[in-house]
Amino acid sequence: MTENTQTPSSPDSELPTAYTPADVEGKLYERWVERGYFEADEKSEKPPYAIVIPPPNVTGSLHLGHAFEHTLIDALTRRKRMQGYETLWQPGMDHAGIATQNVVERELAKEGKSRHDLGREAFVERVWQWKGESGGQISGQMRRLGDGVDWSRERFTMDEGLSEAVQTIFKKLYDDELIYRAERIINWCPRCLTAISDIEVEYQDDEGELVSIRYGEGDASIVVATTRAETMLGDTAIAVHPGDARYQHLVGTEIELPLTGRRIPVVADEHVDPEFGTGAVKVTPAHDPNDFEIGQRHGLPNLAVMDEHAIITTHGPFQGLDRLEARSAIVAALRAEGRIVAEKRPYTHSVGHCSRCKTTIEPRLSLQWWVKVGPLAKAAGDAVRDGKVKIHPQEMEKRYFDWVDNLHDWCISRQLWWGHRIPVWYGPNGEIVCVGPDEQPPTGEGWTQDTDVLDTWFSSGLWPFSTLGWPQQTDSLAKFYPNAVLVTGYDILFFWVARMMMFGLYAMDGTPPFGTIALHGMVRDERGKKMSKSFGNAVNPLDWMDKYGSDAVRFTLARGANPGVDVPIGEDWVQASSKFANKIWNATRFALMNGATIEGELPSAEQMSATDRWILSRLGKTVAEIDAFYEDYQFSKLSDALYHFAWDEVFDWYVELSKTTFFAGGEPAKASARVLGEVLDVMLRLLHPVVPFVTETLWTTLTGGESLVIADWPKDSGFRDAAAEAEIEGVQALVREVRRFRKEQGLDDKQKVPARLDLSATALAAHEGAIRQVLRLQPEGEAFSATATLPVAGATVALDLSGTIDVEAERKRLSKDLAAAEKEKLQAEAKLGNEAFIAKAPDNVVDKIKGRLTKAEGDIARLRTQLDALPPA
């Protein structure tokens, strides 16, 4: 695609007087999509640049976390597209096993039905129906935000191609003996009736009770403490530390388990902390992961005492009780037998809950499918250590290594109906057959497929290559794998990123799925508090988009995005970003109305004013600065640099200083109009990746170009003019000093004041007209009386303030402030001169008083100057 650079004949007439995002954004986005700007061509000879979207759940909707992450990815891909890369931002959604099944089950419950009433096949069909009708609303919301994804390549983790990928890698792992079936402790949700992954467990502080129970009698007794008294029915040992002298005489003996009549051994195990509590712990291998490990080391039996609904299944008096009911009943029974040594209630402790339904998680011994992660995790760690993959910011590497170097085998089976069904068949005589995608499953009487489905993270772990057509060797896979970068939150570094690393290296012959992992933080409210519906501080980004526009939301998020650091955001900040978008709009309208153009060559240095040369020098430096920030994923710094360049330097200084030139007309005005056109052209290109809508509208009007999406990314021109920069810095210093003085005198910025400027001895003489324009300084006139004189950088500005302020009232105000400052100075000097005080006072107190003295001295000097500058009464 080539760029049309025809300039419109009357550009100012094409822009409304006010910018209304709602009138622009939707139409622009649809135009971009219709013209295929975001579509990636695997046949292209351009260098590739690919990023995958962290696939949002099909049940989800756009929240601020999505908007934040998508803004950063969109900025990267828009810039790379402009730089000439064949750019792919791969979209898609995750089938979200538990979440989606729960949604549909709730709908069925409204009809008085359960999934079991429908049966597996009919229920899965119902989920697909829901997905078609109600799932994926986030796609429309991504369009609102301006996501430049290739919609023609949209994928779903349950579509046919990805299902083939899942079956292929399962078979490969199984054949390589990296997938196995075993009985282990897992996180179990008694409500969802499935195993869940660690990331699906939310920990929160709950109020419970801590009870200390005496096992055994007399010298052969041991006291243990627990928050889960109901699990004691499944105890199969008491464990103590091997070096704990208190219990040496009991190690190897048996002790009676209260309420049950069973006798259990006392074992010595290094896992026990002798300094914690009584130094003895109850061991329940079937209901606690640490106890399970102890049980494995000592050959203890695994005694399960609850079913999948967390109902007690053993010991008559408690059989049939829910776990919480049983807890109270067991404590009461132990108390009646005199076994309760101590009770602490309430006792606050961290408890895991199902992230989907908020039910308390139950550790449970269960027969599940597992991935042997040892060799996979080692490869994932080595890829970062060897420099094949860079983690940004680098300090996050330690967290990554802490995880992959200590990774436990991964439970991948889920007791659900919605998801990728495990491709394993069981025969009538105990046969087990794993079936690949091109193989026929065994048939005949007695053969059944495993009823479980795979953990959602199993399929999303294949995302960087399954979305490109793997296991088929497609042109897309050859072109776009590995991805250039992964942009995601540090919160899923362990769960999603590590799995993609393991699977990518394993499936793609040692080639990691991406070259860089760029980690960002979480979005929080303006006080730094986590956003949550329960806290009442959650924000729907669509509400802010409706009110302020998508560009304002995007710019606010990008401006807060420091690598790996959480991002506070409040509505005031979005409102400020909206003002920035309006500033760009209004300033560009002014420029267009004053002839700003990109036609023709730039004037020579001799034809340009110092102001022109200054802004072009600053422009070149800004381009270089923005490029460096992008390469380092410093979104906050690049957004801040763009903000200050656009608002401060272009609009507040260059445009204001050039107004006298434009008003005067002639060749200088033509030169400045061409320079201003150049600056706006480059500035809008630089801004476009972060604020695409307003920049697209303004740039196409200014240049007549087809679209910024396919325009060239600006390059540093190399133009530098230190002399012009120094000259304009002098102008700025003078203007700031006069403005400061006027403010101190209580004068409004727009109030006109007669002034005499003596600039002859400086390089500022050529700027007198601009200085007067900016400062609202009138010519002297016949009755001029210099009542205040300001020396600045070799120049002198004399102001006539007579008639502009109440001199006597101002003198009283300043005198009162001066008296207060002098009193503060005396008090500070007195304290600092008191040797006894100095000897006893802490260093920070002394430093604070010294600071007060310095400030008071500065205030005194300033106030005396202001008093001296006042005209006589």
PDB file of C-alpha atoms in Angstrom, residues 66-313:
ATOM      1  CA  HIS A  66      -7.444  -5.478  29.349  1.00  0.00           C
ATOM      2  CA  ALA A  67      -7.565  -1.865  28.175  1.00  0.00           C
ATOM      3  CA  PHE A  68      -4.151  -1.228  29.733  1.00  0.00           C
ATOM      4  CA  GLU A  69      -2.468  -4.265  28.222  1.00  0.00           C
ATOM      5  CA  HIS A  70      -4.098  -3.817  24.825  1.00  0.00           C
ATOM      6  CA  THR A  71      -3.018  -0.171  24.685  1.00  0.00           C
ATOM      7  CA  LEU A  72       0.619  -1.144  25.163  1.00  0.00           C
ATOM      8  CA  ILE A  73       0.489  -3.932  22.565  1.00  0.00           C
ATOM      9  CA  ASP A  74      -1.360  -1.726  20.088  1.00  0.00           C
ATOM     10  CA  ALA A  75       1.238   1.024  20.484  1.00  0.00           C
ATOM     11  CA  LEU A  76       4.057  -1.436  19.757  1.00  0.00           C
ATOM     12  CA  THR A  77       2.386  -2.982  16.717  1.00  0.00           C
ATOM     13  CA  ARG A  78       1.231   0.323  15.211  1.00  0.00           C
ATOM     14  CA  ARG A  79       4.765   1.694  15.425  1.00  0.00           C
ATOM     15  CA  LYS A  80       6.324  -1.438  13.906  1.00  0.00           C
ATOM     16  CA  ARG A  81       3.780  -1.384  11.075  1.00  0.00           C
ATOM     17  CA  MET A  82       4.760   2.222  10.370  1.00  0.00           C
ATOM     18  CA  GLN A  83       8.429   1.181  10.451  1.00  0.00           C
ATOM     19  CA  GLY A  84       7.858  -1.218   7.585  1.00  0.00           C
ATOM     20  CA  TYR A  85       7.474  -4.537   9.395  1.00  0.00           C
ATOM     21  CA  GLU A  86       4.944  -7.169   8.384  1.00  0.00           C
ATOM     22  CA  THR A  87       3.054  -6.878  11.619  1.00  0.00           C
ATOM     23  CA  LEU A  88       0.727  -9.449  13.137  1.00  0.00           C
ATOM     24  CA  TRP A  89      -1.221  -8.861  16.298  1.00  0.00           C
ATOM     25  CA  GLN A  90      -2.922 -12.214  16.741  1.00  0.00           C
ATOM     26  CA  PRO A  91      -6.391 -12.036  18.346  1.00  0.00           C
ATOM     27  CA  GLY A  92      -8.499 -14.747  19.891  1.00  0.00           C
ATOM     28  CA  MET A  93     -10.277 -15.998  22.983  1.00  0.00           C
ATOM     29  CA  ASP A  94      -9.871 -18.718  25.554  1.00  0.00           C
ATOM     30  CA  HIS A  95     -12.677 -21.245  26.088  1.00  0.00           C
ATOM     31  CA  ALA A  96     -12.259 -20.772  29.869  1.00  0.00           C
ATOM     32  CA  GLY A  97     -13.392 -24.236  30.952  1.00  0.00           C
ATOM     33  CA  ILE A  98     -14.701 -23.721  34.479  1.00  0.00           C
ATOM     34  CA  ALA A  99     -15.944 -20.166  33.967  1.00  0.00           C
ATOM     35  CA  THR A 100     -17.893 -21.006  30.825  1.00  0.00           C
ATOM     36  CA  GLN A 101     -19.348 -24.223  32.212  1.00  0.00           C
ATOM     37  CA  ASN A 102     -20.492 -22.325  35.305  1.00  0.00           C
ATOM     38  CA  VAL A 103     -22.237 -19.684  33.187  1.00  0.00           C
ATOM     39  CA  VAL A 104     -24.198 -22.248  31.219  1.00  0.00           C
ATOM     40  CA  GLU A 105     -24.974 -24.318  34.305  1.00  0.00           C
ATOM     41  CA  ARG A 106     -26.461 -21.219  35.948  1.00  0.00           C
ATOM     42  CA  GLU A 107     -28.665 -20.706  32.902  1.00  0.00           C
ATOM     43  CA  LEU A 108     -29.814 -24.315  33.129  1.00  0.00           C
ATOM     44  CA  ALA A 109     -30.546 -23.896  36.837  1.00  0.00           C
ATOM     45  CA  LYS A 110     -33.008 -21.121  35.953  1.00  0.00           C
ATOM     46  CA  GLU A 111     -34.849 -23.755  33.908  1.00  0.00           C
ATOM     47  CA  GLY A 112     -34.766 -26.156  36.834  1.00  0.00           C
ATOM     48  CA  LYS A 113     -32.207 -28.414  35.123  1.00  0.00           C
ATOM     49  CA  SER A 114     -28.633 -29.541  35.601  1.00  0.00           C
ATOM     50  CA  ARG A 115     -26.071 -30.622  33.011  1.00  0.00           C
ATOM     51  CA  HIS A 116     -26.744 -34.215  34.017  1.00  0.00           C
ATOM     52  CA  ASP A 117     -30.344 -33.827  32.832  1.00  0.00           C
ATOM     53  CA  LEU A 118     -29.011 -33.021  29.365  1.00  0.00           C
ATOM     54  CA  GLY A 119     -26.141 -35.450  29.217  1.00  0.00           C
ATOM     55  CA  ARG A 120     -22.615 -34.683  28.086  1.00  0.00           C
ATOM     56  CA  GLU A 121     -23.132 -34.253  24.326  1.00  0.00           C
ATOM     57  CA  ALA A 122     -26.244 -32.114  24.635  1.00  0.00           C
ATOM     58  CA  PHE A 123     -24.635 -29.989  27.345  1.00  0.00           C
ATOM     59  CA  VAL A 124     -21.551 -29.313  25.211  1.00  0.00           C
ATOM     60  CA  GLU A 125     -23.858 -28.362  22.312  1.00  0.00           C
ATOM     61  CA  ARG A 126     -25.624 -25.956  24.667  1.00  0.00           C
ATOM     62  CA  VAL A 127     -22.284 -24.346  25.574  1.00  0.00           C
ATOM     63  CA  TRP A 128     -21.405 -23.883  21.888  1.00  0.00           C
ATOM     64  CA  GLN A 129     -24.814 -22.304  21.391  1.00  0.00           C
ATOM     65  CA  TRP A 130     -24.180 -19.914  24.280  1.00  0.00           C
ATOM     66  CA  LYS A 131     -20.756 -19.068  22.863  1.00  0.00           C
ATOM     67  CA  GLY A 132     -22.300 -18.185  19.502  1.00  0.00           C
ATOM     68  CA  GLU A 133     -25.027 -16.019  20.984  1.00  0.00           C
ATOM     69  CA  SER A 134     -23.492 -14.397  24.042  1.00  0.00           C
ATOM     70  CA  GLY A 135     -19.782 -15.166  24.191  1.00  0.00           C
ATOM     71  CA  GLY A 136     -17.091 -12.903  22.942  1.00  0.00           C
ATOM     72  CA  GLN A 137     -18.623  -9.503  23.617  1.00  0.00           C
ATOM     73  CA  ILE A 138     -15.075  -8.409  24.340  1.00  0.00           C
ATOM     74  CA  SER A 139     -14.361  -8.382  20.576  1.00  0.00           C
ATOM     75  CA  GLY A 140     -16.673  -5.419  20.063  1.00  0.00           C
ATOM     76  CA  GLN A 141     -15.146  -3.660  23.033  1.00  0.00           C
ATOM     77  CA  MET A 142     -11.648  -4.162  21.609  1.00  0.00           C
ATOM     78  CA  ARG A 143     -12.803  -2.315  18.504  1.00  0.00           C
ATOM     79  CA  ARG A 144     -13.943   0.561  20.693  1.00  0.00           C
ATOM     80  CA  LEU A 145     -10.463   0.777  22.162  1.00  0.00           C
ATOM     81  CA  GLY A 146      -8.870   0.779  18.702  1.00  0.00           C
ATOM     82  CA  ASP A 147      -7.062  -2.585  18.831  1.00  0.00           C
ATOM     83  CA  GLY A 148      -5.219  -3.076  15.547  1.00  0.00           C
ATOM     84  CA  VAL A 149      -5.572  -6.872  15.496  1.00  0.00           C
ATOM     85  CA  ASP A 150      -5.853  -9.052  12.406  1.00  0.00           C
ATOM     86  CA  TRP A 151      -9.499 -10.065  12.746  1.00  0.00           C
ATOM     87  CA  SER A 152      -9.196 -12.419   9.751  1.00  0.00           C
ATOM     88  CA  ARG A 153      -6.982 -14.656  11.905  1.00  0.00           C
ATOM     89  CA  GLU A 154      -9.124 -14.683  15.064  1.00  0.00           C
ATOM     90  CA  ARG A 155      -8.803 -18.002  16.902  1.00  0.00           C
ATOM     91  CA  PHE A 156     -10.576 -19.804  19.709  1.00  0.00           C
ATOM     92  CA  THR A 157      -8.882 -22.383  21.931  1.00  0.00           C
ATOM     93  CA  MET A 158     -11.603 -24.914  21.125  1.00  0.00           C
ATOM     94  CA  ASP A 159     -11.663 -24.442  17.350  1.00  0.00           C
ATOM     95  CA  GLU A 160     -10.731 -27.323  15.068  1.00  0.00           C
ATOM     96  CA  GLY A 161      -7.144 -26.282  14.406  1.00  0.00           C
ATOM     97  CA  LEU A 162      -6.272 -25.658  18.024  1.00  0.00           C
ATOM     98  CA  SER A 163      -7.942 -28.910  19.048  1.00  0.00           C
ATOM     99  CA  GLU A 164      -5.615 -30.723  16.659  1.00  0.00           C
ATOM    100  CA  ALA A 165      -2.652 -28.949  18.245  1.00  0.00           C
ATOM    101  CA  VAL A 166      -3.762 -29.954  21.732  1.00  0.00           C
ATOM    102  CA  GLN A 167      -4.200 -33.605  20.787  1.00  0.00           C
ATOM    103  CA  THR A 168      -0.867 -33.632  18.969  1.00  0.00           C
ATOM    104  CA  ILE A 169       1.190 -32.312  21.849  1.00  0.00           C
ATOM    105  CA  PHE A 170      -0.622 -34.490  24.398  1.00  0.00           C
ATOM    106  CA  LYS A 171       0.264 -37.542  22.333  1.00  0.00           C
ATOM    107  CA  LYS A 172       3.870 -36.406  21.910  1.00  0.00           C
ATOM    108  CA  LEU A 173       4.291 -35.759  25.637  1.00  0.00           C
ATOM    109  CA  TYR A 174       2.628 -39.074  26.476  1.00  0.00           C
ATOM    110  CA  ASP A 175       4.886 -41.012  24.111  1.00  0.00           C
ATOM    111  CA  ASP A 176       7.925 -39.241  25.579  1.00  0.00           C
ATOM    112  CA  GLU A 177       6.749 -40.296  29.063  1.00  0.00           C
ATOM    113  CA  LEU A 178       6.264 -36.673  30.092  1.00  0.00           C
ATOM    114  CA  ILE A 179       2.551 -37.202  30.778  1.00  0.00           C
ATOM    115  CA  TYR A 180       1.433 -39.759  33.336  1.00  0.00           C
ATOM    116  CA  ARG A 181      -1.547 -40.660  35.524  1.00  0.00           C
ATOM    117  CA  ALA A 182      -1.168 -40.804  39.306  1.00  0.00           C
ATOM    118  CA  GLU A 183      -2.923 -40.260  42.609  1.00  0.00           C
ATOM    119  CA  ARG A 184      -1.801 -36.986  44.174  1.00  0.00           C
ATOM    120  CA  ILE A 185      -3.132 -34.091  46.269  1.00  0.00           C
ATOM    121  CA  ILE A 186      -4.857 -31.441  44.168  1.00  0.00           C
ATOM    122  CA  ASN A 187      -6.886 -28.251  44.696  1.00  0.00           C
ATOM    123  CA  TRP A 188     -10.498 -29.432  44.674  1.00  0.00           C
ATOM    124  CA  CYS A 189     -13.595 -27.259  44.439  1.00  0.00           C
ATOM    125  CA  PRO A 190     -16.568 -29.010  46.100  1.00  0.00           C
ATOM    126  CA  ARG A 191     -18.950 -26.688  44.230  1.00  0.00           C
ATOM    127  CA  CYS A 192     -17.466 -26.917  40.703  1.00  0.00           C
ATOM    128  CA  LEU A 193     -16.595 -30.587  41.371  1.00  0.00           C
ATOM    129  CA  THR A 194     -13.231 -30.401  39.641  1.00  0.00           C
ATOM    130  CA  ALA A 195      -9.560 -30.022  40.238  1.00  0.00           C
ATOM    131  CA  ILE A 196      -8.414 -26.449  39.652  1.00  0.00           C
ATOM    132  CA  SER A 197      -5.022 -24.920  38.982  1.00  0.00           C
ATOM    133  CA  ASP A 198      -3.055 -22.835  41.456  1.00  0.00           C
ATOM    134  CA  ILE A 199      -3.931 -19.657  39.569  1.00  0.00           C
ATOM    135  CA  GLU A 200      -7.634 -20.403  40.026  1.00  0.00           C
ATOM    136  CA  VAL A 201      -7.188 -20.369  43.810  1.00  0.00           C
ATOM    137  CA  GLU A 202      -7.671 -16.994  45.496  1.00  0.00           C
ATOM    138  CA  TYR A 203      -6.305 -16.627  49.003  1.00  0.00           C
ATOM    139  CA  GLN A 204      -7.971 -14.398  51.553  1.00  0.00           C
ATOM    140  CA  ASP A 205      -7.882 -13.992  55.318  1.00  0.00           C
ATOM    141  CA  ASP A 206     -10.794 -15.872  56.882  1.00  0.00           C
ATOM    142  CA  GLU A 207     -11.831 -16.021  60.510  1.00  0.00           C
ATOM    143  CA  GLY A 208     -11.789 -19.568  61.841  1.00  0.00           C
ATOM    144  CA  GLU A 209     -10.573 -21.322  64.960  1.00  0.00           C
ATOM    145  CA  LEU A 210      -7.316 -22.866  66.087  1.00  0.00           C
ATOM    146  CA  VAL A 211      -7.754 -25.800  68.419  1.00  0.00           C
ATOM    147  CA  SER A 212      -5.021 -27.690  70.260  1.00  0.00           C
ATOM    148  CA  ILE A 213      -5.819 -31.391  70.654  1.00  0.00           C
ATOM    149  CA  ARG A 214      -4.130 -33.904  72.974  1.00  0.00           C
ATOM    150  CA  TYR A 215      -3.438 -37.273  71.344  1.00  0.00           C
ATOM    151  CA  GLY A 216      -2.581 -40.161  73.711  1.00  0.00           C
ATOM    152  CA  GLU A 217      -2.246 -40.240  77.497  1.00  0.00           C
ATOM    153  CA  GLY A 218       0.317 -39.153  80.091  1.00  0.00           C
ATOM    154  CA  ASP A 219       3.956 -39.247  79.028  1.00  0.00           C
ATOM    155  CA  ALA A 220       2.844 -40.862  75.781  1.00  0.00           C
ATOM    156  CA  SER A 221       0.724 -37.881  74.770  1.00  0.00           C
ATOM    157  CA  ILE A 222       1.344 -35.208  72.132  1.00  0.00           C
ATOM    158  CA  VAL A 223      -0.526 -31.965  71.569  1.00  0.00           C
ATOM    159  CA  VAL A 224      -1.141 -30.782  67.982  1.00  0.00           C
ATOM    160  CA  ALA A 225      -2.886 -27.631  66.759  1.00  0.00           C
ATOM    161  CA  THR A 226      -5.169 -27.439  63.707  1.00  0.00           C
ATOM    162  CA  THR A 227      -7.641 -25.147  61.993  1.00  0.00           C
ATOM    163  CA  ARG A 228      -9.293 -28.128  60.293  1.00  0.00           C
ATOM    164  CA  ALA A 229     -10.302 -30.474  63.080  1.00  0.00           C
ATOM    165  CA  GLU A 230     -12.525 -32.500  60.734  1.00  0.00           C
ATOM    166  CA  THR A 231      -9.470 -33.883  58.912  1.00  0.00           C
ATOM    167  CA  MET A 232      -8.219 -35.633  62.073  1.00  0.00           C
ATOM    168  CA  LEU A 233     -10.488 -38.532  61.135  1.00  0.00           C
ATOM    169  CA  GLY A 234      -8.001 -39.178  58.294  1.00  0.00           C
ATOM    170  CA  ASP A 235      -4.800 -38.843  60.354  1.00  0.00           C
ATOM    171  CA  THR A 236      -2.385 -41.703  59.777  1.00  0.00           C
ATOM    172  CA  ALA A 237       0.590 -40.406  61.841  1.00  0.00           C
ATOM    173  CA  ILE A 238       2.002 -37.724  64.106  1.00  0.00           C
ATOM    174  CA  ALA A 239       5.260 -36.154  62.859  1.00  0.00           C
ATOM    175  CA  VAL A 240       8.025 -34.491  64.893  1.00  0.00           C
ATOM    176  CA  HIS A 241      11.475 -33.205  63.971  1.00  0.00           C
ATOM    177  CA  PRO A 242      14.263 -35.824  64.256  1.00  0.00           C
ATOM    178  CA  GLY A 243      16.313 -33.530  66.483  1.00  0.00           C
ATOM    179  CA  ASP A 244      13.522 -32.578  68.886  1.00  0.00           C
ATOM    180  CA  ALA A 245      14.548 -34.055  72.243  1.00  0.00           C
ATOM    181  CA  ARG A 246      11.040 -33.632  73.660  1.00  0.00           C
ATOM    182  CA  TYR A 247       9.677 -36.431  71.516  1.00  0.00           C
ATOM    183  CA  GLN A 248      12.640 -38.765  71.037  1.00  0.00           C
ATOM    184  CA  HIS A 249      11.087 -41.354  73.368  1.00  0.00           C
ATOM    185  CA  LEU A 250       7.909 -41.469  71.242  1.00  0.00           C
ATOM    186  CA  VAL A 251       9.411 -41.770  67.754  1.00  0.00           C
ATOM    187  CA  GLY A 252       8.673 -45.270  66.457  1.00  0.00           C
ATOM    188  CA  THR A 253       5.818 -45.859  68.885  1.00  0.00           C
ATOM    189  CA  GLU A 254       2.104 -45.711  68.240  1.00  0.00           C
ATOM    190  CA  ILE A 255      -0.407 -43.372  69.811  1.00  0.00           C
ATOM    191  CA  GLU A 256      -4.190 -43.531  69.941  1.00  0.00           C
ATOM    192  CA  LEU A 257      -6.121 -41.232  67.585  1.00  0.00           C
ATOM    193  CA  PRO A 258      -9.022 -39.716  69.567  1.00  0.00           C
ATOM    194  CA  LEU A 259     -12.635 -40.549  68.639  1.00  0.00           C
ATOM    195  CA  THR A 260     -11.614 -43.332  66.248  1.00  0.00           C
ATOM    196  CA  GLY A 261      -9.953 -46.050  68.329  1.00  0.00           C
ATOM    197  CA  ARG A 262      -7.206 -46.307  65.715  1.00  0.00           C
ATOM    198  CA  ARG A 263      -3.543 -46.264  66.662  1.00  0.00           C
ATOM    199  CA  ILE A 264      -1.150 -44.245  64.517  1.00  0.00           C
ATOM    200  CA  PRO A 265       2.674 -44.057  64.497  1.00  0.00           C
ATOM    201  CA  VAL A 266       4.874 -41.176  65.582  1.00  0.00           C
ATOM    202  CA  VAL A 267       7.405 -40.489  62.808  1.00  0.00           C
ATOM    203  CA  ALA A 268      10.434 -38.201  62.593  1.00  0.00           C
ATOM    204  CA  ASP A 269      10.556 -35.913  59.544  1.00  0.00           C
ATOM    205  CA  GLU A 270      12.791 -32.967  58.599  1.00  0.00           C
ATOM    206  CA  HIS A 271       9.762 -31.050  57.264  1.00  0.00           C
ATOM    207  CA  VAL A 272       8.502 -30.357  60.797  1.00  0.00           C
ATOM    208  CA  ASP A 273       9.539 -27.035  62.344  1.00  0.00           C
ATOM    209  CA  PRO A 274      10.342 -27.717  66.020  1.00  0.00           C
ATOM    210  CA  GLU A 275      10.042 -23.986  66.804  1.00  0.00           C
ATOM    211  CA  PHE A 276       6.472 -23.685  65.532  1.00  0.00           C
ATOM    212  CA  GLY A 277       3.648 -24.417  67.983  1.00  0.00           C
ATOM    213  CA  THR A 278       4.229 -27.597  69.935  1.00  0.00           C
ATOM    214  CA  GLY A 279       6.746 -28.880  67.395  1.00  0.00           C
ATOM    215  CA  ALA A 280       4.391 -31.755  66.486  1.00  0.00           C
ATOM    216  CA  VAL A 281       1.973 -31.967  63.547  1.00  0.00           C
ATOM    217  CA  LYS A 282      -0.866 -34.300  62.620  1.00  0.00           C
ATOM    218  CA  VAL A 283      -0.343 -36.051  59.296  1.00  0.00           C
ATOM    219  CA  THR A 284      -3.383 -36.420  56.992  1.00  0.00           C
ATOM    220  CA  PRO A 285      -1.913 -37.583  53.663  1.00  0.00           C
ATOM    221  CA  ALA A 286      -5.221 -37.655  51.773  1.00  0.00           C
ATOM    222  CA  HIS A 287      -6.156 -34.063  52.653  1.00  0.00           C
ATOM    223  CA  ASP A 288      -2.983 -31.964  52.754  1.00  0.00           C
ATOM    224  CA  PRO A 289      -0.161 -31.626  50.170  1.00  0.00           C
ATOM    225  CA  ASN A 290       2.653 -31.409  52.728  1.00  0.00           C
ATOM    226  CA  ASP A 291       1.206 -34.323  54.696  1.00  0.00           C
ATOM    227  CA  PHE A 292       1.011 -36.303  51.450  1.00  0.00           C
ATOM    228  CA  GLU A 293       4.757 -35.816  50.924  1.00  0.00           C
ATOM    229  CA  ILE A 294       5.442 -36.913  54.513  1.00  0.00           C
ATOM    230  CA  GLY A 295       3.233 -39.928  53.956  1.00  0.00           C
ATOM    231  CA  GLN A 296       5.146 -40.873  50.803  1.00  0.00           C
ATOM    232  CA  ARG A 297       8.453 -40.689  52.648  1.00  0.00           C
ATOM    233  CA  HIS A 298       7.230 -42.896  55.494  1.00  0.00           C
ATOM    234  CA  GLY A 299       4.944 -45.284  53.630  1.00  0.00           C
ATOM    235  CA  LEU A 300       1.812 -44.071  55.405  1.00  0.00           C
ATOM    236  CA  PRO A 301      -1.658 -45.068  54.183  1.00  0.00           C
ATOM    237  CA  ASN A 302      -3.834 -42.422  52.487  1.00  0.00           C
ATOM    238  CA  LEU A 303      -7.190 -42.352  54.241  1.00  0.00           C
ATOM    239  CA  ALA A 304      -9.772 -40.137  52.501  1.00  0.00           C
ATOM    240  CA  VAL A 305     -12.585 -39.046  54.840  1.00  0.00           C
ATOM    241  CA  MET A 306     -14.562 -36.751  52.481  1.00  0.00           C
ATOM    242  CA  ASP A 307     -16.264 -37.201  49.127  1.00  0.00           C
ATOM    243  CA  GLU A 308     -16.183 -34.794  46.172  1.00  0.00           C
ATOM    244  CA  HIS A 309     -18.865 -32.640  47.836  1.00  0.00           C
ATOM    245  CA  ALA A 310     -16.714 -32.306  51.021  1.00  0.00           C
ATOM    246  CA  ILE A 311     -19.138 -34.530  52.956  1.00  0.00           C
ATOM    247  CA  ILE A 312     -17.678 -36.782  55.666  1.00  0.00           C
ATOM    248  CA  THR A 313     -17.736 -40.421  54.563  1.00  0.00           C
TER     249      THR A 313
END
